[in-house]
Coordinates of N, CA and C and ligand atoms in Angstrom, one line a residue:
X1 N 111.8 252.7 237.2 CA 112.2 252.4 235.8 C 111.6 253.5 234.8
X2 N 109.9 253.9 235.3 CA 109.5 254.8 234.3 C 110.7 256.3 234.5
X3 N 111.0 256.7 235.5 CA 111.4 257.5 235.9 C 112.9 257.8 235.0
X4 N 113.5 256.4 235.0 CA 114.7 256.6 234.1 C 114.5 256.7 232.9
X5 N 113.6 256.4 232.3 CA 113.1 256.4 231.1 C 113.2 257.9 230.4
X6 N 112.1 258.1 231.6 CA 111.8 259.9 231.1 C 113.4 260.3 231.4
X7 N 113.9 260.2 232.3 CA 115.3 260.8 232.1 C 116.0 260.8 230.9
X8 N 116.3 259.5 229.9 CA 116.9 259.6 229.3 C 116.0 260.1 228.0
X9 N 114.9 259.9 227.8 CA 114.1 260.8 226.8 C 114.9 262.1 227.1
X10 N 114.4 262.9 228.4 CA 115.0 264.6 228.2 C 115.9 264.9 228.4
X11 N 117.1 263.5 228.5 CA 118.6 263.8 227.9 C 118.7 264.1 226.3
X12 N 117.9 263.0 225.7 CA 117.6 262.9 224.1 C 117.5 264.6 224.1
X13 N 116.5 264.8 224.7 CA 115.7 266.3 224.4 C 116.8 267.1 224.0
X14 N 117.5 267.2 225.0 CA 117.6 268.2 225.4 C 119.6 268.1 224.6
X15 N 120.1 267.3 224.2 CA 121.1 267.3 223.3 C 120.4 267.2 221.7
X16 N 119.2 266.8 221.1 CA 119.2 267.2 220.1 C 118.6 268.6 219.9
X17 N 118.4 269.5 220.6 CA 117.6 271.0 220.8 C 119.4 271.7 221.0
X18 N 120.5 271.3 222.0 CA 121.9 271.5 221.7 C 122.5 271.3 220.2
X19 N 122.0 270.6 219.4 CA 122.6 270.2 218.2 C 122.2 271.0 217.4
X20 N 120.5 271.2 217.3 CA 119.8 272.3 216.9 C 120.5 273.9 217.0
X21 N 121.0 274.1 217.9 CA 121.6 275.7 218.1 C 122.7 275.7 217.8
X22 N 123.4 274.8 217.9 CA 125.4 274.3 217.0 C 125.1 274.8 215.8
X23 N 124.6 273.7 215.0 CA 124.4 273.7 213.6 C 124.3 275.0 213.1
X24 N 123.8 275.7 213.1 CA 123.6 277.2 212.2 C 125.7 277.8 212.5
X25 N 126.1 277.8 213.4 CA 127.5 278.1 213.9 C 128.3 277.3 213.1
X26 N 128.1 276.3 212.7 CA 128.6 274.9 212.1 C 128.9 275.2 210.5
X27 N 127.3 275.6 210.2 CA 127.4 275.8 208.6 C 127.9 277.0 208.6
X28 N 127.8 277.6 209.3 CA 128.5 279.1 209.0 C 130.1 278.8 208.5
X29 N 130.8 278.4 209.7 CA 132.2 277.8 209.4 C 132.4 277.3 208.1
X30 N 131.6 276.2 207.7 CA 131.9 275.2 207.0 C 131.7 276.1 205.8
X31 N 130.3 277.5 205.6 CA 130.6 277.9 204.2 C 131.9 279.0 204.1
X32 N 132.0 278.9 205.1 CA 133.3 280.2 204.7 C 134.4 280.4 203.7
X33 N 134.9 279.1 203.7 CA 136.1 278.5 202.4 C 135.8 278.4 201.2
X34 N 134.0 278.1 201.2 CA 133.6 278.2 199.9 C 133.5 279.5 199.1
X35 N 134.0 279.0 197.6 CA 133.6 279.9 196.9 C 132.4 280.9 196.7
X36 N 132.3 281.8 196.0 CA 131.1 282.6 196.0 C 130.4 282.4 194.9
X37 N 131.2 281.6 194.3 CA 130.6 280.9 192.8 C 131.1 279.7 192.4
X38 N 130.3 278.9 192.2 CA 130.9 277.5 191.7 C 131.2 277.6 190.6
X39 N 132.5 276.4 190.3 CA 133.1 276.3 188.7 C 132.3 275.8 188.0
X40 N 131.2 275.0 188.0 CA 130.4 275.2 186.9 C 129.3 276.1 187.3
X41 N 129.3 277.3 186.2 CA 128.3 278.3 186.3 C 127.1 277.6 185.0
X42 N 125.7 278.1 185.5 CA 124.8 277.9 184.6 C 124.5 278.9 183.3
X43 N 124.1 278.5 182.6 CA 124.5 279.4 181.3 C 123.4 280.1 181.3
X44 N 122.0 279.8 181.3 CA 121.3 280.5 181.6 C 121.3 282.1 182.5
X45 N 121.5 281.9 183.8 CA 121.8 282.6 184.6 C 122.6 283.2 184.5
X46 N 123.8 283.1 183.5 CA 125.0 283.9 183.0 C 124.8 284.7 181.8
X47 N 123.5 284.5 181.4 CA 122.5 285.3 180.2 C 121.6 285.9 180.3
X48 N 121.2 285.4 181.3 CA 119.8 286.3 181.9 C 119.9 287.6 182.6
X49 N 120.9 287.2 183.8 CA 121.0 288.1 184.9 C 122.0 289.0 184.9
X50 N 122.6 288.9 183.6 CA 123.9 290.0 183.2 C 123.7 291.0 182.7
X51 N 122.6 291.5 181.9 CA 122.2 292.1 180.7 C 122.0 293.5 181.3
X52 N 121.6 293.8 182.5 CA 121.5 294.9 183.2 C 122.6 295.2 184.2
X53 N 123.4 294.0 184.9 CA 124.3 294.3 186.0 C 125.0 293.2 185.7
X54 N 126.3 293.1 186.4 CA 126.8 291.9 186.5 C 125.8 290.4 187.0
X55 N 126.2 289.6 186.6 CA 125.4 288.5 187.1 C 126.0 288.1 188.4
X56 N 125.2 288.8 189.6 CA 125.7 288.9 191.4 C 126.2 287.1 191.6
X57 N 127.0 287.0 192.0 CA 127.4 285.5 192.3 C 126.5 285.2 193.4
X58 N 126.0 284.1 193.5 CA 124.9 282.7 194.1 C 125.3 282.9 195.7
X59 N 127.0 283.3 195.9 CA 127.3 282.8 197.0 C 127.0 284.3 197.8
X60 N 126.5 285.6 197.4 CA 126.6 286.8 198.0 C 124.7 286.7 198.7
X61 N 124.3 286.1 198.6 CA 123.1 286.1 199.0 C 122.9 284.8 200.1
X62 N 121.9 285.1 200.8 CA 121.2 283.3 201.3 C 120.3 283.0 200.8
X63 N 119.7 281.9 200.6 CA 119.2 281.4 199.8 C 117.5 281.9 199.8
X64 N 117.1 282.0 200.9 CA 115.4 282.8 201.0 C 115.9 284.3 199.9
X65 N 116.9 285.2 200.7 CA 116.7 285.7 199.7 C 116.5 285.9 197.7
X66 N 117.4 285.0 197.5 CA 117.5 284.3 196.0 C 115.7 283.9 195.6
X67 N 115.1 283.4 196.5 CA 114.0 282.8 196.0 C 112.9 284.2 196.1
X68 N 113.0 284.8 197.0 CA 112.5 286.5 196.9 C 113.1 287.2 195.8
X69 N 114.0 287.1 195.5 CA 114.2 287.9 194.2 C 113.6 287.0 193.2
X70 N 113.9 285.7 193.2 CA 113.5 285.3 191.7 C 111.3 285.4 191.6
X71 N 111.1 285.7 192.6 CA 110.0 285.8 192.8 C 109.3 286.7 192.8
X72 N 110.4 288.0 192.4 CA 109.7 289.3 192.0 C 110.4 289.8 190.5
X73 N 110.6 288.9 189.7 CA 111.4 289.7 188.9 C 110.4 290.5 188.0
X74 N 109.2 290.7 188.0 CA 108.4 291.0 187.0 C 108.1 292.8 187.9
X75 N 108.8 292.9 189.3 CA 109.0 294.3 189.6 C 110.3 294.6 190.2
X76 N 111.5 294.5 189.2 CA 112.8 294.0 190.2 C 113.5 295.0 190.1
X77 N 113.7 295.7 191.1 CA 114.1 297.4 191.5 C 113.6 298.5 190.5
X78 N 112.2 298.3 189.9 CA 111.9 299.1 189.5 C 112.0 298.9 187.8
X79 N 112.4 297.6 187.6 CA 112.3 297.2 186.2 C 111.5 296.0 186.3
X80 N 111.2 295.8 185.0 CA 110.7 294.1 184.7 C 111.4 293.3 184.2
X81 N 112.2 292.0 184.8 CA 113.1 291.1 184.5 C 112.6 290.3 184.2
X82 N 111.4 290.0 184.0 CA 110.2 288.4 184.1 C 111.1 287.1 183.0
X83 N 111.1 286.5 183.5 CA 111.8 285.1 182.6 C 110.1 284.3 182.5
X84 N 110.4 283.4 181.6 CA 109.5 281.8 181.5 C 109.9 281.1 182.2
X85 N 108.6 280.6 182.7 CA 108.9 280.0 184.2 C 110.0 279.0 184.0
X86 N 109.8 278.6 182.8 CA 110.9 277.4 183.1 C 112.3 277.5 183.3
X87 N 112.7 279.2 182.8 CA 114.0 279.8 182.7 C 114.1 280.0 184.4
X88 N 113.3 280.8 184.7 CA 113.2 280.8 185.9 C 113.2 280.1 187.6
X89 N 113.1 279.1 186.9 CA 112.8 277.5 187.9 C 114.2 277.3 187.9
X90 N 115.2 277.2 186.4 CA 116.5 276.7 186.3 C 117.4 277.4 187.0
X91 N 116.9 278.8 186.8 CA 117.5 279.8 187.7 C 117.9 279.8 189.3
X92 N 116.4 279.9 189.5 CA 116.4 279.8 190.9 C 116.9 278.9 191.9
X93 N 116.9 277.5 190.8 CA 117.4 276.3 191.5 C 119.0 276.8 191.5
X94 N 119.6 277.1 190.5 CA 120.8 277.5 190.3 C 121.5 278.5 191.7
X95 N 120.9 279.6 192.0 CA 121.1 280.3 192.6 C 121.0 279.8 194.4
X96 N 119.6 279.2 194.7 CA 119.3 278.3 195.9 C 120.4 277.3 196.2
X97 N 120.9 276.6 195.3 CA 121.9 275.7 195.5 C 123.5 276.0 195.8
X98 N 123.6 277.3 195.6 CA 124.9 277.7 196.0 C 124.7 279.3 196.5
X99 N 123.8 279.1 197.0 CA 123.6 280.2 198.1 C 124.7 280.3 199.4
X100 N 124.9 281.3 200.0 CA 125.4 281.0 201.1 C 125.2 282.1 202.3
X101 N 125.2 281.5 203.8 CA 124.3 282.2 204.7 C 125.9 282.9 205.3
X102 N 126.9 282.9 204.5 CA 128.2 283.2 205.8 C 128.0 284.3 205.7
X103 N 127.5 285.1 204.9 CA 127.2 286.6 205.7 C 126.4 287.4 206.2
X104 N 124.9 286.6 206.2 CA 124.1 286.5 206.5 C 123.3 285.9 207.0
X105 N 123.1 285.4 208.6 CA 122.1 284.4 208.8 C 120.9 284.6 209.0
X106 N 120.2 285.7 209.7 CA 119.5 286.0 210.6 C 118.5 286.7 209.5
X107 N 118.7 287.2 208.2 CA 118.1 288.2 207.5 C 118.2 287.9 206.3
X108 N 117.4 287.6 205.3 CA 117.2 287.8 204.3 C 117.0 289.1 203.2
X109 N 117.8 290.0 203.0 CA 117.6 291.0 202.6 C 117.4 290.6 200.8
X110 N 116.6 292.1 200.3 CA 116.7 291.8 198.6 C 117.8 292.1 198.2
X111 N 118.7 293.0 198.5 CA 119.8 293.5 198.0 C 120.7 292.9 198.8
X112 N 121.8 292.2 198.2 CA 123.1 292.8 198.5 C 123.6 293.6 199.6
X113 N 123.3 294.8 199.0 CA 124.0 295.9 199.5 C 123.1 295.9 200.9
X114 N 122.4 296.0 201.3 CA 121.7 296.2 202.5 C 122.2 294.8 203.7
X115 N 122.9 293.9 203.4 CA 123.3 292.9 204.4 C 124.1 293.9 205.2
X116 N 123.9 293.4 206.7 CA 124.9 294.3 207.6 C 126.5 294.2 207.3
X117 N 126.8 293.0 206.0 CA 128.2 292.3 206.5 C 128.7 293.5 205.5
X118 N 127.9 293.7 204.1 CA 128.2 294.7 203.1 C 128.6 295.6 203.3
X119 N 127.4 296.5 204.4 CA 128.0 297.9 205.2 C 129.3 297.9 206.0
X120 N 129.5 296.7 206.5 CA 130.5 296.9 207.5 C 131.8 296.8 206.6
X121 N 131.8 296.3 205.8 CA 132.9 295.9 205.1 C 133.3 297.2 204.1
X122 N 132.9 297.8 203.4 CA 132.4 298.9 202.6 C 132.1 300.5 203.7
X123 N 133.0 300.4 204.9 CA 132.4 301.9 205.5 C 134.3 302.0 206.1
X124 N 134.8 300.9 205.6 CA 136.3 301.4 206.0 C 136.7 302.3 205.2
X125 N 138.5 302.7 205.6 CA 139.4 303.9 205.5 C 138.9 304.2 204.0
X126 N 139.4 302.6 203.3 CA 139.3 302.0 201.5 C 138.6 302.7 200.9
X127 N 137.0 302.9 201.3 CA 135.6 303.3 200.7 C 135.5 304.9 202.0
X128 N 135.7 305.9 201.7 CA 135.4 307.1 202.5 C 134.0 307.4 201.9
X129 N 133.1 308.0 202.3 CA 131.5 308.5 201.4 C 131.9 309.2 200.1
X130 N 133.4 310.0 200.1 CA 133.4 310.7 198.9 C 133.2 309.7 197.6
X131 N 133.9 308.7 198.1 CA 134.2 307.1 196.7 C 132.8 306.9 196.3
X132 N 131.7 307.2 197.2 CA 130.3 306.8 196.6 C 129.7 307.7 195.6
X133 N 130.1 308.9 195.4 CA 129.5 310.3 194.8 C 130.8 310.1 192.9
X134 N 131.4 308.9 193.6 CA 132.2 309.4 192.2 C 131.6 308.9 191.0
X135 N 131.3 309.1 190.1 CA 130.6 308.7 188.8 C 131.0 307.5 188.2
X136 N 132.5 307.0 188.3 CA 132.4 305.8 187.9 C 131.9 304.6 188.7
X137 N 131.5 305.0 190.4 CA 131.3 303.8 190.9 C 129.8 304.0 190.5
X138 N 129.0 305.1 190.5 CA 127.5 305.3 190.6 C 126.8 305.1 191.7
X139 N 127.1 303.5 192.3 CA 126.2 302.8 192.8 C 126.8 301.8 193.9
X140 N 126.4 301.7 195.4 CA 127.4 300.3 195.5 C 127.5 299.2 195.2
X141 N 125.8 299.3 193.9 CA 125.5 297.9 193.5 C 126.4 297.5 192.0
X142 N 127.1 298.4 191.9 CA 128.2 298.3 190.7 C 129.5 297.7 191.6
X143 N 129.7 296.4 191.8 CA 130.5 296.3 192.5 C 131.7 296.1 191.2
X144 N 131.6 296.0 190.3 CA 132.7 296.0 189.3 C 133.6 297.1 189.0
X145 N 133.1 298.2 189.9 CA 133.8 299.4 189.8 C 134.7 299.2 190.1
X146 N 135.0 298.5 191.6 CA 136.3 298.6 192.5 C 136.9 297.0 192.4
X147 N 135.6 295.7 192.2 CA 136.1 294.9 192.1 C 136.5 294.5 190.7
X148 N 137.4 294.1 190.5 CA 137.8 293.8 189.0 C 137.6 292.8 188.3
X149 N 137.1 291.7 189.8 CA 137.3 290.6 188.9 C 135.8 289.9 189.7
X150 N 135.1 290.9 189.9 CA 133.4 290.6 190.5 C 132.5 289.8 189.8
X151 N 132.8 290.0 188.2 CA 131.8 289.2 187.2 C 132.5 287.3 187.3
X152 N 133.3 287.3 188.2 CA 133.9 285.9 188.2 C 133.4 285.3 189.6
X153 N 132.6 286.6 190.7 CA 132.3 286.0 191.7 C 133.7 285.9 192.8
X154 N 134.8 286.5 192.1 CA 136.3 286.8 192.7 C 136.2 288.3 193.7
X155 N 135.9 288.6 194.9 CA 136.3 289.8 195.4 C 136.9 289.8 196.7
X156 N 138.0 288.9 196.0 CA 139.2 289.2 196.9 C 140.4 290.2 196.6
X157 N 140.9 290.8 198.3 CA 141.3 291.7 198.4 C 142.7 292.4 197.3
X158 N 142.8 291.4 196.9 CA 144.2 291.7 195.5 C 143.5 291.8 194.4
X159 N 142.3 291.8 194.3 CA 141.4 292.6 192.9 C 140.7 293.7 193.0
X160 N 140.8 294.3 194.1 CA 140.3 295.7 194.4 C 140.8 296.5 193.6
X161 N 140.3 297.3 193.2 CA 141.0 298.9 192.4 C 140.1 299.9 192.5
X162 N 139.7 300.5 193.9 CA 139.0 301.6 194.0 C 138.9 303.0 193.2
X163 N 138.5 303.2 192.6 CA 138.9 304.9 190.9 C 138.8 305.9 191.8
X164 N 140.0 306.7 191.3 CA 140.4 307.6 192.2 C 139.1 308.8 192.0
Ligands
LIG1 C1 116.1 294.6 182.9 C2 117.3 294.8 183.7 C3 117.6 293.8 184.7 C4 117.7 292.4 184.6 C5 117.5 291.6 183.3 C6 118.1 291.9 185.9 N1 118.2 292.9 186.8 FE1 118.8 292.7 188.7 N2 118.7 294.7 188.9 C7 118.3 295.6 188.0 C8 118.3 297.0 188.5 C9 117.9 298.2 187.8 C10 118.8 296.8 189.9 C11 119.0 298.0 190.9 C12 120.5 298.5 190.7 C13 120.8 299.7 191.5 O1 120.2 300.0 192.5 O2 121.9 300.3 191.2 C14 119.0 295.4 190.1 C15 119.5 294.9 191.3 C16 119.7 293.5 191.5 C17 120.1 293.0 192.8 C18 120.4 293.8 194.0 C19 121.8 294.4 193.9 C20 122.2 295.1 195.2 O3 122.1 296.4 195.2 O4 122.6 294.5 196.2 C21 120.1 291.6 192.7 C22 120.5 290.6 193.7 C23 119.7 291.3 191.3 N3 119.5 292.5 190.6 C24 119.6 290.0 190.8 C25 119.2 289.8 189.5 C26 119.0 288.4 189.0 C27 119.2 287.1 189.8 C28 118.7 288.5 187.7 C29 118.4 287.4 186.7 C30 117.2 286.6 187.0 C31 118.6 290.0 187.4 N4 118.9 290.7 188.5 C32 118.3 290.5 186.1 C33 117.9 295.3 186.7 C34 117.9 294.0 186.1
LIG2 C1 133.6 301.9 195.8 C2 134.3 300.6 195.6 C3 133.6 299.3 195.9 C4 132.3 298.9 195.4 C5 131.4 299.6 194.5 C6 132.1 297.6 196.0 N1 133.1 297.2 196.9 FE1 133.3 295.5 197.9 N2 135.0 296.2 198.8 C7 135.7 297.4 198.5 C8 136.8 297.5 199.3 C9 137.8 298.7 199.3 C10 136.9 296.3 200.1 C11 137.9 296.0 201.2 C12 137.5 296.5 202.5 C13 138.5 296.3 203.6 O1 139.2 295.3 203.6 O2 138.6 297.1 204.5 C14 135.7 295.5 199.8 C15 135.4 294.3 200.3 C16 134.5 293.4 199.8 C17 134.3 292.1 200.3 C18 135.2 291.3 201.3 C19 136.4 290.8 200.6 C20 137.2 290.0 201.5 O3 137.8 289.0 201.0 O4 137.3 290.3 202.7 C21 133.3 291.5 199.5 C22 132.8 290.1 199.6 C23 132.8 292.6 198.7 N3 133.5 293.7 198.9 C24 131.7 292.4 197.8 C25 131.2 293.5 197.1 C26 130.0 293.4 196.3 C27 129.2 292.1 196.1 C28 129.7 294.6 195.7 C29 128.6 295.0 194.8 C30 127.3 294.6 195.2 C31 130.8 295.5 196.2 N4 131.6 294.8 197.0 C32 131.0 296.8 195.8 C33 135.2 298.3 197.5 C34 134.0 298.3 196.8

């Protein structure tokens, strides 16, 4: 009897440790359809985080990273972004809440631009290295160069306009 016991204990085991390694594959799927920004945006964060660049949409990062940026803004690429905490908190919640890992699981990067999915997507025929050197894009953290409709968290492929 004891024997069956433990059997079905490290069937338990060993299907919720199975369920444990699904899941990350699972949410992946499931964020994919989502938006990169939710329809209601926070106003705050649409004031705060614009003033220097576009305000990056919630859904281009994962969420650790969101809380590492909001957690350095007082050295944030070399500027000082520092909010009150309270601005801050609203923020961060804002951004953590509609994070999403679909292009990133494994890594939390601070930038954007450094996720593998960014490079990969950004090294086709579309983007050759010369497109990087041109003055109106600057930067590939200017993603409004080529996307048009980036400040809406839209960069889908019929809003592209790469400058010649
Ligand atoms: C005082 C100016 C300033 C403000 C305000 C500001 N940023 Fe930035 N941010 C920068 C600069 C400068 C960079 C680096 C841009 C570059 O390398 O071209 C940057 C880059 C970033 C990046 C990385 C972009 C990439 O290259 O992938 C993220 C993410 C980011 N900011 C988020 C935020 C958030 C969130 C807020 C609001 C809490 C914010 N920023 C407010 C100046 C600012
Ligand atoms: C120099 C122009 C340029 C800049 C700057 C740029 N992109 Fe792109 N991006 C493209 C092109 C072109 C594609 C399409 C690549 C392809 O399909 O081969 C693309 C694809 C994408 C895609 C995938 C779209 C889809 O539906 O498959 C995302 C997401 C994206 N870019 C986000 C960004 C973000 C975020 C930034 C800024 C941090 C940025 N891009 C900066 C040109 C650019």
């Amino acid at each position: 009897m004891l024997i069956h016991y433990q059997n079905l204990f490290h069937a338990i085991a060993v299907a919720v440790f199975a369920m444990g390694m699904a899941m990350p594959a699972a949410q992946a799927a499931e964020q994919r359809g989502k938006p990169l920004q939710p329809a209601q945006i926070n106003a705050k964060w649409k004031q705060e985080c614009s003033s220097c660049h576009i305000a990056y949409a919630p859904g281009l990062l994962p969420a650790e990273s969101w809380r590492k940026v909001m957690g350095g803004l007082d050295n944030h690429f070399g500027t000082d972004a520092s909010l009150a905490t309270e601005e801050s908190t609203e923020i961060t919640r804002f951004l953590v809440s509609n994070a999403s890992n679909r292009w990133s699981t494994s890594t939390a990067p601070l930038r954007i631009t450094e996720g593998a999915w960014f490079k990969r997507e950004h090294s086709g025929r579309e983007t050759p290295p010369a497109v990087w050197k041109n003055p109106l894009v600057k930067s590939p953290s200017n993603c409004q160069a080529c996307h048009t409709r980036a400040e809406f968290g839209d960069f889908s492929e019929s809003n592209i306009k790469v400058p010649e």
